[in-house]
Amino acid sequence: MNLNLSYQDFCKFSNASIHRLKSNESNELIDEIVFDSRRVVFVKNVLFVALKGDFRDGHDFISDAYDKGIRMFLVSKEINLDQFPEGIFFICNHVLESLQSLASWNRKRTKTKVIAVAGSHGKTTVKEWLYHLLSPHYRVYRSPKSYNSQLGVPLSLLQLTDQYNYAIIEVGFSLPGEMKKMKKMILPDYGIVTSFSSTKISAFKNQEHYNNELLSLMFGVKNTIASSLLGISKEQINEISLVEIAPQSLKLQQLDSRWRNPVSIQNLSLAFGMAKIIGINKDDLLKRVSTIPSLAMRLETYDGINNSIIINDTYNLDMNALSSSLAYQKAISFKLRRIVVLALDSQMEENSEEIQKEVNAANPDIFIELNSEEEFNLDISNAVVLLKGNQNSFIKKIAQKIKKQTHSTVLEINFSAIRENLSFFRKKTAPNTKVLCMVKAQSYGSGLEKMALFLEAQGVSYLGVACVDEGVELRKSGVQIPILVLNMQQENFKPCIDYNLEPAIYSFVQLDRFIRELIDHKKTNFPIHLKFDTGMHRLGFNYKETSRVLEMIKSQPEVRIKGLFSHLADSGSTASEFTKKQINCFDKIKKMICENQSSPIISHLLNTDGILNYGKFQYDMVRLGIGMYGISSKEIKELKSVFSWKTIVSQVKKIEIGDYVGYSKGFQTNKPLKIAIIPVGYADGFRRILKNGQGGVYIKGNFCPTVGNICMDMAMVDIGQNKVEEGDLVEIIGENQTIAKLANSMQTIPYEILTGISKRVHRVYIED
Ligand SMILES: *Cc1c(COP(=O)(O)O)cnc(C)c1O
């Protein structure tokens, strides 16, 4: 802030009066306003406003602010002045209202054009993206995250100075009448309405009242835009232009998967539309769109190693965000040291002097700047470390490195390895063979949504799920490619139709019922995949039923055969007679169906092992599952392992001759033993069969067999003569213990291991 206000002017614009003034200080200026005594960094020319909130009253923190060196206060209560001999007090009726009228004054005096962003969802995203689009051309202020309230907005407006060409201000409301006050303060030059939700209207009579309150902010504001999808009528607001949500014109096709999500496209269309109104050339904007940041932009705070606290603020590095991060660091550091680690990229070099000044003013104990991937080996014990950067990957790596390992067990999924595996299988298939990726069972335990979006972004043609619910979940997260549902049950016909999922049809009863449902929905030509049983004897029509299936479908315009498939029972063994029979049978069926059908049909037969052992029979598509994770029945060295399952030693103890370990006296030792207790048990998927040395884990590269029974949430392992401490890393699956090895100990197959790692095990996705 740079208010530059004399006491007299301050009183005039905020409707306050001077409560006590020490005559010799009457020429001090008020430049800055703070309201949280914990966040006080600077004290000179700073005024503390004693706001009343739901849970605290700022008047209770005056002495704290005073102790930190603040001398000017805006209050609404009588204060015992003797307590603050050097204090200068301004008194008003209502502190927030005074602040609002001061903000209103500041807004009027600046030439900055203000863009107000209102709506129930998407405000922050639109604000950030618009900022990204405008910032190469103008100096732009944007309100800090969620500074959109009756307090946040005035605080933002107080930041405005003529140095900014534009200000993007997020505006929220919760009660009737609030928008009127906002409008008087903000005087928007431009407006963006992002969305109307029906879940946030509690204080309003109905949706219409809510919408009208929201729109009243923009009434008469020239250059207001909203999505044409919101159904705003011209009567509700004048001067509004409605933006068509048209991804084609944003050239989003070639970009990553987040643009497949309709909400993102809408937010981007709005930011884009506003930037165009402001006069930025469309080609410039299109170029800029490709660099729009993902909004994982929250300031993250977590425990670091050696009793440190890490503030990970690597989203953006503009001056505004920097000063608030520094203030936050100060606020939480108490007696801990403060370390600031700054990563400058070339874009920020020009501001580097300004940044250094700002950091030095906050007076941290250590301040280092990194320009490249130099090793970071600072002693961070007992410090609050602020990592500040501009989406630099190397500072993100530092952030990971100094993160304290928590006691929860994690399953790491390596996206880079999956990418390599996909490319291996891509090379095994002909260029025009489609690839369907199976993501059933939470994508073999790796996480349904994350994997699906990742695979879609890689460009696979199809996804396959076991049940309709999974398909619905994928559609809701924005997946747009076709989805095959292997096992559609009658109660899920409707969502299957509504969400455009393609069901596998395997019986006459099912087909008949599904057609009836389609008739009810007045649907025709709905795509289905016929599933034939060629020897597996699981779901599927028998090949003898082929002509009857064809008859039935011919007379029913409701469905169309889009795909035809079967599944191999023994694809893991090479040159198997049994498999050849299955393939022959499938060939026959395919021939019959294709002869009777004019439109093309996607035939598909092979799973992972099928691709590896019977690659000639790819037909039009393959169904890749476990191979993505680097697993197959053959050992293939090009395939990369994807999973590592890790935890941490909870405790280490010695046991003496004759001692028992675990439930039911499951183990008794005949020699002194050192054991580690690990927080993984059968409820995590570390099964009971692994008890008493039938399985184990690796600690620091050494195998440690289990002792006693496996408990629900814990297990005990023998650490031998190795030096093991609490907090040491434990590998359950990883470099030493492959999934195949663990599967062997559990007397099962990798599929069951992966899908049996319970939900409570944290999934963490990494790329290297
Ligand atoms: C699970 C499944 C696959 C994938 O099998 P993988 O062996 O994991 O590659 C393919 N087709 C069907 C019908 C499946 O159920």
Coordinates of C-alpha atoms in Angstrom, one line a residue, residues 356-583:
Q356 CA 15.9 -8.6 -3.1
K357 CA 14.9 -5.3 -1.5
E358 CA 11.6 -6.8 -0.4
V359 CA 13.2 -9.9 1.0
N360 CA 15.9 -8.0 2.8
A361 CA 13.3 -5.7 4.4
A362 CA 11.7 -8.7 6.0
N363 CA 15.1 -9.4 7.5
P364 CA 15.3 -13.2 7.3
D365 CA 18.1 -15.1 9.0
I366 CA 19.3 -16.6 5.8
F367 CA 18.5 -15.6 2.3
I368 CA 19.8 -17.5 -0.7
E369 CA 19.1 -17.3 -4.4
L370 CA 19.4 -20.2 -6.7
N371 CA 19.7 -19.8 -10.4
S372 CA 19.9 -23.4 -11.5
E373 CA 19.9 -26.9 -10.2
E374 CA 22.8 -26.4 -7.9
E375 CA 22.8 -28.7 -4.9
F376 CA 20.8 -27.4 -2.0
N377 CA 22.4 -28.5 1.2
L378 CA 21.6 -25.9 3.7
D379 CA 21.1 -26.8 7.4
I380 CA 17.4 -26.1 7.8
S381 CA 17.0 -27.4 11.3
N382 CA 14.6 -25.4 13.5
A383 CA 13.8 -23.0 10.7
V384 CA 10.8 -21.9 8.7
V385 CA 11.9 -22.3 5.1
L386 CA 10.1 -20.2 2.5
L387 CA 10.6 -21.7 -1.0
K388 CA 9.7 -19.1 -3.5
G389 CA 9.8 -19.6 -7.2
N390 CA 8.1 -19.6 -10.5
Q391 CA 7.1 -23.1 -11.1
N392 CA 10.7 -24.1 -11.4
S393 CA 11.0 -27.8 -11.4
F394 CA 14.2 -27.7 -9.4
I395 CA 12.7 -25.8 -6.5
K396 CA 9.8 -28.3 -6.5
K397 CA 12.4 -31.0 -6.2
I398 CA 14.0 -29.2 -3.2
A399 CA 10.5 -28.9 -1.7
Q400 CA 10.1 -32.7 -1.9
K401 CA 13.5 -33.4 -0.7
I402 CA 13.2 -31.5 2.6
K403 CA 9.7 -32.7 3.3
K404 CA 9.4 -34.8 6.4
Q405 CA 8.4 -38.4 5.7
T406 CA 5.2 -39.0 7.5
H407 CA 4.2 -42.2 9.1
S408 CA 1.6 -43.1 6.6
T409 CA 2.5 -45.5 4.0
V410 CA 2.5 -44.4 0.4
L411 CA 2.2 -46.0 -3.0
E412 CA 4.2 -44.1 -5.5
I413 CA 3.2 -44.2 -9.1
N414 CA 5.7 -43.2 -11.6
F415 CA 4.1 -41.5 -14.6
S416 CA 7.3 -41.3 -16.6
A417 CA 7.7 -45.1 -16.3
I418 CA 4.1 -45.6 -17.5
R419 CA 4.7 -43.4 -20.4
E420 CA 7.7 -45.5 -21.4
N421 CA 5.7 -48.7 -21.1
L422 CA 2.9 -47.3 -23.2
S423 CA 5.3 -46.4 -25.9
F424 CA 6.8 -50.0 -25.7
F425 CA 3.3 -51.4 -26.4
R426 CA 2.6 -48.8 -29.0
K427 CA 5.5 -50.1 -30.9
K428 CA 4.2 -53.6 -30.6
T429 CA 0.9 -52.6 -32.3
A430 CA 0.4 -51.4 -35.9
P431 CA -0.1 -47.7 -36.4
N432 CA -3.8 -48.0 -37.1
T433 CA -4.5 -50.4 -34.2
K434 CA -6.3 -48.5 -31.5
V435 CA -5.2 -48.9 -27.9
L436 CA -7.8 -49.3 -25.2
C437 CA -6.4 -49.0 -21.6
M438 CA -8.1 -50.9 -18.9
V439 CA -8.6 -48.7 -15.8
K440 CA -10.9 -51.1 -13.9
A441 CA -10.4 -51.6 -10.2
Q442 CA -9.1 -48.1 -9.5
S443 CA -6.8 -48.6 -12.4
Y444 CA -5.1 -51.6 -11.0
G445 CA -4.8 -49.8 -7.7
S446 CA -3.1 -46.7 -9.1
G447 CA -6.1 -44.4 -8.9
L448 CA -8.9 -44.2 -11.4
E449 CA -9.3 -40.6 -12.2
K450 CA -5.6 -39.6 -12.2
M451 CA -4.7 -42.5 -14.4
A452 CA -7.6 -42.0 -16.8
L453 CA -6.8 -38.3 -17.3
F454 CA -3.2 -39.1 -17.7
L455 CA -3.9 -41.8 -20.3
E456 CA -6.3 -39.6 -22.2
A457 CA -3.6 -36.9 -22.4
Q458 CA -1.2 -39.5 -23.8
G459 CA -3.6 -40.0 -26.6
V460 CA -5.0 -43.5 -26.1
S461 CA -8.2 -44.2 -28.0
Y462 CA -10.4 -45.9 -25.4
L463 CA -10.7 -46.6 -21.7
G464 CA -12.2 -49.7 -20.3
V465 CA -13.9 -50.0 -16.9
A466 CA -15.6 -52.9 -15.0
C467 CA -18.8 -51.1 -14.0
V468 CA -20.9 -48.1 -14.9
D469 CA -20.1 -46.2 -11.7
E470 CA -16.5 -46.1 -12.7
G471 CA -17.4 -44.7 -16.1
V472 CA -19.6 -42.1 -14.6
E473 CA -16.8 -41.0 -12.3
L474 CA -14.5 -40.6 -15.3
R475 CA -17.0 -38.5 -17.2
K476 CA -17.5 -36.3 -14.2
S477 CA -13.8 -35.7 -14.1
G478 CA -13.9 -34.6 -17.7
V479 CA -12.8 -37.7 -19.6
Q480 CA -14.1 -37.4 -23.1
I481 CA -12.7 -40.4 -25.0
P482 CA -15.0 -43.5 -25.5
I483 CA -15.4 -45.7 -22.4
L484 CA -16.2 -49.4 -22.6
V485 CA -18.0 -50.9 -19.6
L486 CA -17.4 -54.6 -19.2
N487 CA -20.1 -55.4 -16.8
M488 CA -23.2 -53.3 -17.0
Q489 CA -26.0 -54.2 -14.6
Q490 CA -29.6 -53.4 -15.2
E491 CA -29.9 -50.9 -12.4
N492 CA -27.2 -48.8 -14.2
F493 CA -28.7 -48.7 -17.6
K494 CA -29.8 -45.1 -17.2
P495 CA -26.4 -43.6 -16.2
C496 CA -24.8 -45.7 -18.9
I497 CA -26.9 -43.9 -21.4
D498 CA -26.8 -40.5 -19.8
Y499 CA -23.0 -40.5 -19.6
N500 CA -22.5 -42.0 -23.0
L501 CA -20.7 -45.1 -21.9
E502 CA -20.4 -48.0 -24.3
P503 CA -21.6 -51.2 -22.7
A504 CA -20.4 -54.8 -23.4
I505 CA -23.5 -56.8 -24.2
Y506 CA -23.2 -60.5 -23.4
S507 CA -26.7 -62.0 -23.2
F508 CA -30.1 -61.9 -24.8
V509 CA -31.9 -61.0 -21.6
Q510 CA -29.5 -58.1 -21.0
L511 CA -29.8 -56.9 -24.7
D512 CA -33.5 -57.0 -24.6
R513 CA -33.7 -55.0 -21.4
F514 CA -31.2 -52.5 -22.5
I515 CA -33.1 -51.9 -25.8
R516 CA -36.3 -51.3 -23.7
E517 CA -34.5 -48.7 -21.7
L518 CA -33.2 -47.0 -24.8
I519 CA -36.8 -46.9 -26.2
D520 CA -37.8 -45.2 -23.0
H521 CA -35.1 -42.6 -23.5
K522 CA -36.0 -42.2 -27.1
K523 CA -32.5 -43.1 -28.1
T524 CA -31.5 -44.7 -31.4
N525 CA -28.2 -45.9 -32.7
F526 CA -26.6 -46.3 -29.3
P527 CA -23.1 -47.9 -29.5
I528 CA -22.6 -51.3 -27.9
H529 CA -19.8 -53.9 -28.0
L530 CA -20.9 -57.5 -28.4
K531 CA -19.0 -59.8 -26.1
F532 CA -18.5 -63.4 -27.2
D533 CA -17.3 -66.3 -25.1
T534 CA -14.8 -68.2 -27.1
G535 CA -13.6 -70.6 -24.4
M536 CA -13.1 -68.7 -21.2
H537 CA -16.6 -69.5 -20.1
R538 CA -17.1 -66.3 -18.4
L539 CA -19.6 -63.6 -19.7
G540 CA -20.4 -63.6 -23.3
F541 CA -22.7 -65.0 -26.1
N542 CA -21.9 -68.4 -27.5
Y543 CA -20.7 -68.4 -31.1
K544 CA -23.7 -70.5 -32.0
E545 CA -25.9 -67.6 -31.0
T546 CA -24.3 -65.2 -33.5
S547 CA -27.0 -65.2 -36.1
R548 CA -29.8 -64.8 -33.5
V549 CA -27.9 -61.8 -32.0
L550 CA -27.7 -60.3 -35.5
E551 CA -31.4 -60.9 -36.2
M552 CA -32.3 -59.2 -33.0
I553 CA -30.1 -56.2 -33.5
K554 CA -31.2 -55.8 -37.2
S555 CA -34.7 -55.2 -36.1
Q556 CA -33.8 -52.7 -33.4
P557 CA -32.7 -49.2 -34.5
E558 CA -32.0 -48.4 -30.8
V559 CA -28.6 -50.1 -30.9
R560 CA -25.7 -50.2 -33.2
I561 CA -22.8 -52.7 -33.0
K562 CA -19.7 -50.5 -32.5
G563 CA -17.4 -53.2 -31.3
L564 CA -17.0 -57.0 -31.1
F565 CA -14.7 -58.7 -28.6
S566 CA -13.7 -61.8 -26.7
H567 CA -11.1 -62.5 -24.1
L568 CA -8.3 -65.0 -24.1
A569 CA -8.1 -67.3 -21.1
D570 CA -4.5 -68.5 -21.6
S571 CA -2.7 -65.7 -23.3
G572 CA 0.3 -66.0 -20.9
S573 CA 1.4 -69.3 -22.5
T574 CA 2.9 -69.1 -26.0
A575 CA 1.7 -71.1 -28.9
S576 CA -1.1 -72.6 -26.9
E577 CA -3.5 -74.8 -28.9
F578 CA -6.3 -73.7 -26.7
T579 CA -5.6 -70.0 -27.5
K580 CA -5.5 -70.8 -31.2
K581 CA -8.9 -72.4 -30.9
Q582 CA -10.2 -69.2 -29.3
I583 CA -8.7 -67.1 -32.0

